[in-house]
PDB file of C-alpha atoms in Angstrom:
ATOM      1  CA  MET U 288      92.167  87.545  81.449  1.00  0.00           C
ATOM      2  CA  SER U 289      93.103  83.893  82.637  1.00  0.00           C
ATOM      3  CA  ALA U 290      94.408  82.921  86.077  1.00  0.00           C
ATOM      4  CA  HIS U 291      93.548  83.771  90.068  1.00  0.00           C
ATOM      5  CA  TRP U 292      95.865  85.886  92.110  1.00  0.00           C
ATOM      6  CA  PRO U 293      96.085  83.913  95.122  1.00  0.00           C
ATOM      7  CA  ALA U 294      94.561  84.790  98.583  1.00  0.00           C
ATOM      8  CA  ARG U 295      96.811  85.911 101.279  1.00  0.00           C
ATOM      9  CA  SER U 296      96.399  83.066 102.775  1.00  0.00           C
ATOM     10  CA  ALA U 297      97.043  80.450 100.362  1.00  0.00           C
ATOM     11  CA  ARG U 298      99.779  82.426  98.478  1.00  0.00           C
ATOM     12  CA  ARG U 299     102.882  80.680 100.049  1.00  0.00           C
ATOM     13  CA  SER U 300     101.256  77.619  99.892  1.00  0.00           C
ATOM     14  CA  ARG U 301      99.308  77.244  96.206  1.00  0.00           C
ATOM     15  CA  PRO U 302     101.019  79.594  93.380  1.00  0.00           C
ATOM     16  CA  ALA U 303      98.272  80.482  91.042  1.00  0.00           C
ATOM     17  CA  LYS U 304      98.134  79.584  87.769  1.00  0.00           C
ATOM     18  CA  GLY U 305      99.291  81.782  84.740  1.00  0.00           C
ATOM     19  CA  TRP U 306     101.683  84.666  84.327  1.00  0.00           C
ATOM     20  CA  ARG U 307     104.628  84.314  86.533  1.00  0.00           C
ATOM     21  CA  ARG U 308     106.905  87.014  87.096  1.00  0.00           C
ATOM     22  CA  PRO U 309     110.296  86.268  88.333  1.00  0.00           C
ATOM     23  CA  VAL U 310     111.196  87.007  92.422  1.00  0.00           C
ATOM     24  CA  ILE U 311     113.399  89.471  92.506  1.00  0.00           C
ATOM     25  CA  SER U 312     116.710  88.958  94.090  1.00  0.00           C
ATOM     26  CA  SER U 313     118.788  91.069  97.085  1.00  0.00           C
ATOM     27  CA  SER U 314     121.115  91.734  94.798  1.00  0.00           C
ATOM     28  CA  SER U 315     118.895  93.227  91.945  1.00  0.00           C
ATOM     29  CA  ARG U 316     116.945  95.515  93.967  1.00  0.00           C
ATOM     30  CA  ARG U 317     115.647  98.968  92.815  1.00  0.00           C
ATOM     31  CA  SER U 318     114.280 101.844  94.312  1.00  0.00           C
ATOM     32  CA  ALA U 319     110.416 101.582  94.469  1.00  0.00           C
ATOM     33  CA  ALA U 320     110.162 104.911  92.490  1.00  0.00           C
ATOM     34  CA  ALA U 321     111.701 103.742  89.774  1.00  0.00           C
ATOM     35  CA  SER U 322     109.697 101.208  89.017  1.00  0.00           C
ATOM     36  CA  PRO U 323     106.632 102.015  85.898  1.00  0.00           C
ATOM     37  CA  VAL U 324     104.450  99.166  87.260  1.00  0.00           C
ATOM     38  CA  LEU U 325     104.378 100.422  91.040  1.00  0.00           C
ATOM     39  CA  TRP U 326     103.472 104.331  89.351  1.00  0.00           C
ATOM     40  CA  LEU U 327     100.546 102.518  87.416  1.00  0.00           C
ATOM     41  CA  LEU U 328      99.525 100.715  90.606  1.00  0.00           C
ATOM     42  CA  GLY U 329      99.914 103.851  92.476  1.00  0.00           C
ATOM     43  CA  GLY U 330      97.690 105.500  89.930  1.00  0.00           C
ATOM     44  CA  VAL U 331      95.316 102.567  90.547  1.00  0.00           C
ATOM     45  CA  ALA U 332      95.042 103.869  94.641  1.00  0.00           C
ATOM     46  CA  LEU U 333      95.206 107.103  93.687  1.00  0.00           C
ATOM     47  CA  CYS U 334      92.167 107.290  91.307  1.00  0.00           C
ATOM     48  CA  ALA U 335      90.190 105.176  94.053  1.00  0.00           C
ATOM     49  CA  SER U 336      91.454 107.323  96.917  1.00  0.00           C
ATOM     50  CA  ILE U 337      90.183 110.788  95.308  1.00  0.00           C
ATOM     51  CA  ALA U 338      86.725 108.707  94.703  1.00  0.00           C
ATOM     52  CA  GLU U 339      86.338 107.605  98.321  1.00  0.00           C
ATOM     53  CA  GLY U 340      87.795 111.309  99.714  1.00  0.00           C
ATOM     54  CA  ALA U 341      85.283 112.851  97.071  1.00  0.00           C
ATOM     55  CA  THR U 342      82.642 111.112  98.124  1.00  0.00           C
ATOM     56  CA  ALA U 343      83.008 111.161 101.821  1.00  0.00           C
ATOM     57  CA  ASP U 344      83.390 115.037 101.647  1.00  0.00           C
ATOM     58  CA  TRP U 345      80.964 116.346  98.971  1.00  0.00           C
ATOM     59  CA  SER U 346      78.420 113.417  98.221  1.00  0.00           C
ATOM     60  CA  ALA U 347      75.658 114.821 101.520  1.00  0.00           C
ATOM     61  CA  LEU U 348      76.242 118.327  99.863  1.00  0.00           C
ATOM     62  CA  PHE U 349      75.054 116.992  96.533  1.00  0.00           C
ATOM     63  CA  GLY U 350      72.198 115.489  98.333  1.00  0.00           C
ATOM     64  CA  VAL U 351      70.996 118.435  99.385  1.00  0.00           C
ATOM     65  CA  ARG U 352      71.640 120.825  96.811  1.00  0.00           C
ATOM     66  CA  GLU U 353      71.111 118.894  94.179  1.00  0.00           C
ATOM     67  CA  ARG U 354      68.112 116.493  94.861  1.00  0.00           C
ATOM     68  CA  GLY U 355      66.317 118.759  97.580  1.00  0.00           C
ATOM     69  CA  LEU U 356      66.965 116.233 100.481  1.00  0.00           C
ATOM     70  CA  SER U 357      67.024 117.452 103.971  1.00  0.00           C
ATOM     71  CA  GLU U 358      70.539 117.842 105.699  1.00  0.00           C
ATOM     72  CA  ALA U 359      69.933 114.500 108.094  1.00  0.00           C
ATOM     73  CA  THR U 360      68.575 112.737 104.980  1.00  0.00           C
ATOM     74  CA  GLY U 361      71.996 113.954 102.356  1.00  0.00           C
ATOM     75  CA  ALA U 362      74.092 112.801 105.460  1.00  0.00           C
ATOM     76  CA  LEU U 363      72.765 109.021 104.943  1.00  0.00           C
ATOM     77  CA  ILE U 364      74.210 109.179 101.260  1.00  0.00           C
ATOM     78  CA  TYR U 365      77.539 108.382 102.467  1.00  0.00           C
ATOM     79  CA  ALA U 366      76.471 106.159 105.180  1.00  0.00           C
ATOM     80  CA  CYS U 367      75.152 103.715 102.397  1.00  0.00           C
ATOM     81  CA  PHE U 368      78.681 104.366 100.308  1.00  0.00           C
ATOM     82  CA  SER U 369      80.403 103.050 103.316  1.00  0.00           C
ATOM     83  CA  ILE U 370      78.427 100.326 104.474  1.00  0.00           C
ATOM     84  CA  THR U 371      78.308  98.675 100.712  1.00  0.00           C
ATOM     85  CA  MET U 372      82.163  99.047 101.022  1.00  0.00           C
ATOM     86  CA  ALA U 373      82.611  97.443 104.047  1.00  0.00           C
ATOM     87  CA  CYS U 374      80.513  94.672 103.716  1.00  0.00           C
ATOM     88  CA  THR U 375      81.514  93.929 100.043  1.00  0.00           C
ATOM     89  CA  ARG U 376      85.381  93.452 101.628  1.00  0.00           C
ATOM     90  CA  LEU U 377      84.375  91.241 103.959  1.00  0.00           C
ATOM     91  CA  CYS U 378      83.938  88.902 100.928  1.00  0.00           C
ATOM     92  CA  GLY U 379      87.200  89.949  99.478  1.00  0.00           C
ATOM     93  CA  GLU U 380      89.099  86.738 100.011  1.00  0.00           C
ATOM     94  CA  ALA U 381      86.849  84.166  98.185  1.00  0.00           C
ATOM     95  CA  ILE U 382      86.070  86.710  95.474  1.00  0.00           C
ATOM     96  CA  GLN U 383      89.869  87.106  95.143  1.00  0.00           C
ATOM     97  CA  ARG U 384      90.313  83.357  94.801  1.00  0.00           C
ATOM     98  CA  ARG U 385      87.199  82.930  92.454  1.00  0.00           C
ATOM     99  CA  TRP U 386      88.548  85.561  89.880  1.00  0.00           C
ATOM    100  CA  GLY U 387      91.670  87.257  90.328  1.00  0.00           C
ATOM    101  CA  ALA U 388      93.122  90.474  91.104  1.00  0.00           C
ATOM    102  CA  PRO U 389      92.861  91.787  87.878  1.00  0.00           C
ATOM    103  CA  ARG U 390      89.284  91.006  87.298  1.00  0.00           C
ATOM    104  CA  MET U 391      88.717  92.501  90.518  1.00  0.00           C
ATOM    105  CA  LEU U 392      90.151  96.046  89.859  1.00  0.00           C
ATOM    106  CA  ILE U 393      89.238  96.158  86.025  1.00  0.00           C
ATOM    107  CA  GLY U 394      85.508  95.017  87.291  1.00  0.00           C
ATOM    108  CA  GLY U 395      85.466  97.144  90.138  1.00  0.00           C
ATOM    109  CA  ALA U 396      86.069 100.167  87.984  1.00  0.00           C
ATOM    110  CA  VAL U 397      83.491  99.738  85.724  1.00  0.00           C
ATOM    111  CA  ILE U 398      80.965  99.284  88.859  1.00  0.00           C
ATOM    112  CA  GLY U 399      82.225 101.896  90.348  1.00  0.00           C
ATOM    113  CA  GLY U 400      82.355 104.437  87.643  1.00  0.00           C
ATOM    114  CA  LEU U 401      78.984 103.205  86.628  1.00  0.00           C
ATOM    115  CA  GLY U 402      77.389 103.738  89.854  1.00  0.00           C
ATOM    116  CA  LEU U 403      78.966 107.230  90.686  1.00  0.00           C
ATOM    117  CA  ALA U 404      77.562 108.369  87.139  1.00  0.00           C
ATOM    118  CA  THR U 405      74.165 106.939  88.051  1.00  0.00           C
ATOM    119  CA  ALA U 406      74.452 108.955  91.433  1.00  0.00           C
ATOM    120  CA  VAL U 407      74.894 112.087  89.403  1.00  0.00           C
ATOM    121  CA  ILE U 408      73.123 111.715  86.475  1.00  0.00           C
ATOM    122  CA  ALA U 409      69.784 110.491  87.456  1.00  0.00           C
ATOM    123  CA  PRO U 410      67.639 112.697  88.997  1.00  0.00           C
ATOM    124  CA  SER U 411      65.720 110.729  91.485  1.00  0.00           C
ATOM    125  CA  PRO U 412      66.974 110.389  94.889  1.00  0.00           C
ATOM    126  CA  ALA U 413      65.992 107.050  95.082  1.00  0.00           C
ATOM    127  CA  LEU U 414      69.127 106.241  92.152  1.00  0.00           C
ATOM    128  CA  THR U 415      71.202 108.799  94.367  1.00  0.00           C
ATOM    129  CA  PHE U 416      71.347 106.539  97.014  1.00  0.00           C
ATOM    130  CA  ALA U 417      71.431 103.547  94.959  1.00  0.00           C
ATOM    131  CA  GLY U 418      74.697 104.868  92.840  1.00  0.00           C
ATOM    132  CA  PHE U 419      76.716 105.746  95.827  1.00  0.00           C
ATOM    133  CA  ALA U 420      76.338 102.492  97.348  1.00  0.00           C
ATOM    134  CA  VAL U 421      77.008 100.986  93.580  1.00  0.00           C
ATOM    135  CA  ALA U 422      80.166 102.976  94.015  1.00  0.00           C
ATOM    136  CA  GLY U 423      81.035 101.516  97.071  1.00  0.00           C
ATOM    137  CA  VAL U 424      80.475  98.156  96.024  1.00  0.00           C
ATOM    138  CA  GLY U 425      83.056  98.650  93.120  1.00  0.00           C
ATOM    139  CA  LEU U 426      85.487 100.710  94.882  1.00  0.00           C
ATOM    140  CA  ALA U 427      85.918  98.160  98.066  1.00  0.00           C
ATOM    141  CA  TYR U 428      88.899  96.266  96.409  1.00  0.00           C
ATOM    142  CA  ALA U 429      91.117  99.036  94.777  1.00  0.00           C
ATOM    143  CA  SER U 430      93.263 100.166  97.606  1.00  0.00           C
ATOM    144  CA  PRO U 431      93.681  96.701  99.300  1.00  0.00           C
ATOM    145  CA  VAL U 432      94.401  94.790  96.017  1.00  0.00           C
ATOM    146  CA  VAL U 433      96.985  97.315  94.933  1.00  0.00           C
ATOM    147  CA  MET U 434      98.674  97.411  98.227  1.00  0.00           C
ATOM    148  CA  GLU U 435      98.959  93.615  98.049  1.00  0.00           C
ATOM    149  CA  LEU U 436     100.211  93.747  94.274  1.00  0.00           C
ATOM    150  CA  SER U 437     102.921  96.409  95.221  1.00  0.00           C
ATOM    151  CA  GLY U 438     103.955  94.124  98.153  1.00  0.00           C
ATOM    152  CA  ALA U 439     104.550  91.155  96.122  1.00  0.00           C
ATOM    153  CA  ALA U 440     106.421  92.807  93.573  1.00  0.00           C
ATOM    154  CA  GLY U 441     108.951  93.623  95.687  1.00  0.00           C
ATOM    155  CA  ARG U 442     109.292  90.335  97.395  1.00  0.00           C
ATOM    156  CA  ARG U 443     112.664  88.661  97.455  1.00  0.00           C
ATOM    157  CA  ALA U 444     113.394  84.862  96.871  1.00  0.00           C
ATOM    158  CA  ASP U 445     113.116  84.129 100.523  1.00  0.00           C
ATOM    159  CA  GLY U 446     109.671  85.464 100.871  1.00  0.00           C
ATOM    160  CA  GLY U 447     110.688  88.593 102.541  1.00  0.00           C
ATOM    161  CA  GLY U 448     110.647  92.303 101.177  1.00  0.00           C
ATOM    162  CA  GLY U 449     107.881  94.368  99.533  1.00  0.00           C
ATOM    163  CA  GLU U 450     107.467  96.886 102.234  1.00  0.00           C
ATOM    164  CA  ARG U 451     109.352  99.785 100.707  1.00  0.00           C
ATOM    165  CA  GLU U 452     107.133  99.278  97.298  1.00  0.00           C
ATOM    166  CA  VAL U 453     103.826  98.867  99.859  1.00  0.00           C
ATOM    167  CA  ALA U 454     104.814 102.362 101.570  1.00  0.00           C
ATOM    168  CA  PHE U 455     105.397 104.008  97.722  1.00  0.00           C
ATOM    169  CA  ALA U 456     101.874 102.451  96.796  1.00  0.00           C
ATOM    170  CA  THR U 457     100.423 103.925 100.419  1.00  0.00           C
ATOM    171  CA  THR U 458     102.137 107.317  99.858  1.00  0.00           C
ATOM    172  CA  ILE U 459     100.320 107.961  96.467  1.00  0.00           C
ATOM    173  CA  ALA U 460      96.981 106.705  97.754  1.00  0.00           C
ATOM    174  CA  TYR U 461      96.789 108.977 100.972  1.00  0.00           C
ATOM    175  CA  SER U 462      97.580 112.008  99.145  1.00  0.00           C
ATOM    176  CA  GLY U 463      94.386 111.385  96.678  1.00  0.00           C
ATOM    177  CA  PHE U 464      92.767 111.509 100.147  1.00  0.00           C
ATOM    178  CA  LEU U 465      93.950 115.079 100.238  1.00  0.00           C
ATOM    179  CA  LEU U 466      93.563 116.238  96.946  1.00  0.00           C
ATOM    180  CA  GLY U 467      90.258 114.462  95.800  1.00  0.00           C
ATOM    181  CA  PRO U 468      88.034 116.588  98.054  1.00  0.00           C
ATOM    182  CA  PRO U 469      89.658 120.112  96.951  1.00  0.00           C
ATOM    183  CA  MET U 470      90.135 119.341  93.524  1.00  0.00           C
ATOM    184  CA  VAL U 471      86.222 118.037  93.426  1.00  0.00           C
ATOM    185  CA  GLY U 472      85.425 122.374  95.138  1.00  0.00           C
ATOM    186  CA  GLY U 473      87.996 123.576  92.732  1.00  0.00           C
ATOM    187  CA  ILE U 474      85.836 122.007  89.695  1.00  0.00           C
ATOM    188  CA  ALA U 475      82.475 122.831  91.305  1.00  0.00           C
ATOM    189  CA  GLU U 476      83.273 126.547  91.979  1.00  0.00           C
ATOM    190  CA  LEU U 477      84.232 126.459  88.116  1.00  0.00           C
ATOM    191  CA  THR U 478      81.450 124.423  86.742  1.00  0.00           C
ATOM    192  CA  SER U 479      78.975 122.913  88.962  1.00  0.00           C
ATOM    193  CA  LEU U 480      78.991 119.963  91.689  1.00  0.00           C
ATOM    194  CA  PRO U 481      77.233 117.544  89.226  1.00  0.00           C
ATOM    195  CA  VAL U 482      80.466 118.046  86.822  1.00  0.00           C
ATOM    196  CA  ALA U 483      82.886 117.737  89.432  1.00  0.00           C
ATOM    197  CA  LEU U 484      81.682 114.261  90.642  1.00  0.00           C
ATOM    198  CA  GLY U 485      80.990 113.200  86.857  1.00  0.00           C
ATOM    199  CA  ALA U 486      84.648 113.848  86.843  1.00  0.00           C
ATOM    200  CA  VAL U 487      85.391 111.570  89.552  1.00  0.00           C
ATOM    201  CA  ALA U 488      83.438 108.972  87.927  1.00  0.00           C
ATOM    202  CA  VAL U 489      85.868 109.087  84.936  1.00  0.00           C
ATOM    203  CA  LEU U 490      88.555 109.006  87.072  1.00  0.00           C
ATOM    204  CA  VAL U 491      87.322 105.813  88.714  1.00  0.00           C
ATOM    205  CA  LEU U 492      87.026 104.234  85.176  1.00  0.00           C
ATOM    206  CA  LEU U 493      90.650 105.038  84.032  1.00  0.00           C
ATOM    207  CA  ILE U 494      91.681 102.036  87.037  1.00  0.00           C
ATOM    208  CA  GLY U 495      90.987  99.299  84.242  1.00  0.00           C
ATOM    209  CA  PRO U 496      93.289 101.041  81.715  1.00  0.00           C
ATOM    210  CA  LEU U 497      95.895 101.237  84.103  1.00  0.00           C
ATOM    211  CA  THR U 498      95.423  97.737  85.477  1.00  0.00           C
ATOM    212  CA  LEU U 499      95.825  96.689  81.924  1.00  0.00           C
ATOM    213  CA  ALA U 500      98.968  98.547  81.570  1.00  0.00           C
ATOM    214  CA  ALA U 501     100.769  97.659  84.466  1.00  0.00           C
ATOM    215  CA  GLY U 502      99.890  93.603  83.206  1.00  0.00           C
ATOM    216  CA  THR U 503     101.476  94.405  79.829  1.00  0.00           C
ATOM    217  CA  LEU U 504     104.707  96.164  81.596  1.00  0.00           C
ATOM    218  CA  LEU U 505     104.786  92.590  83.861  1.00  0.00           C
ATOM    219  CA  ARG U 506     104.492  90.560  80.911  1.00  0.00           C
ATOM    220  CA  ARG U 507     107.519  92.677  79.169  1.00  0.00           C
ATOM    221  CA  GLU U 508     109.241  91.741  82.435  1.00  0.00           C
ATOM    222  CA  LEU U 509     109.074  88.646  82.175  1.00  0.00           C
ATOM    223  CA  SER U 510     109.775  88.339  78.400  1.00  0.00           C
ATOM    224  CA  SER U 511     113.198  90.123  79.178  1.00  0.00           C
ATOM    225  CA  ALA U 512     113.946  88.724  82.280  1.00  0.00           C
ATOM    226  CA  LYS U 513     117.038  86.661  82.452  1.00  0.00           C
ATOM    227  CA  GLU U 514     117.340  85.042  85.677  1.00  0.00           C
ATOM    228  CA  PRO U 515     117.376  81.485  84.663  1.00  0.00           C
ATOM    229  CA  THR U 516     117.988  79.856  88.339  1.00  0.00           C
ATOM    230  CA  SER U 517     115.926  82.027  90.341  1.00  0.00           C
ATOM    231  CA  SER U 518     112.202  81.247  91.498  1.00  0.00           C
ATOM    232  CA  SER U 519     109.423  82.635  90.469  1.00  0.00           C
ATOM    233  CA  THR U 520     105.909  83.926  92.205  1.00  0.00           C
ATOM    234  CA  ALA U 521     102.365  84.167  90.383  1.00  0.00           C
ATOM    235  CA  TYR U 522     101.556  86.932  89.277  1.00  0.00           C
ATOM    236  CA  PRO U 523      98.359  86.545  86.785  1.00  0.00           C
ATOM    237  CA  SER U 524      97.519  88.248  83.543  1.00  0.00           C
ATOM    238  CA  PRO U 525      94.333  90.688  83.483  1.00  0.00           C
TER     239      PRO U 525
END
């Protein structure tokens, strides 16, 4: 992993080093749904939103049923998850300038997945709180970074465009908020709540391979691009 994805405020004035993809001209644009890269980025957003939705609806019940917490104390589990996510997002621009978007997504997937796994596996209520709090840190950047990358994938040479791509990724992400809680409930009904939340942890870990796959496809686009006169925009390699 080399290069950094530039921060939103500096993207136009200071292009990132490393992997570069051609800017899409207005005559060569295609439907957002026809882009494999956008489907992969949407998959990243889907995994993250499923985890967020599942945590919102099931973390408190998990604390009450599986860790013996009171209902009031169990409700604090999701509060810890939300607070750590919000605080982490406040540092997003600085971290993105330093590490780049792909590293943020892959590193966040590892942190988020391990956090959820710890919360589910460790029998201690304290580790349950800590695990969900760490998961909030890991999942903090997934949705915002995916939206930025999706918009950049559809940016035209004149600097406009990308709205359709962002809308496409957003639609997939919101479907995760709808699917996540009932999916966890269905798995819990067939097995148990710890198993269901463990499946969510596995989904979070899938963000890493999806990010790498998106990078591979973009490198192939770069190698096959035949627009020698077009300008270019930075898009880093994981």
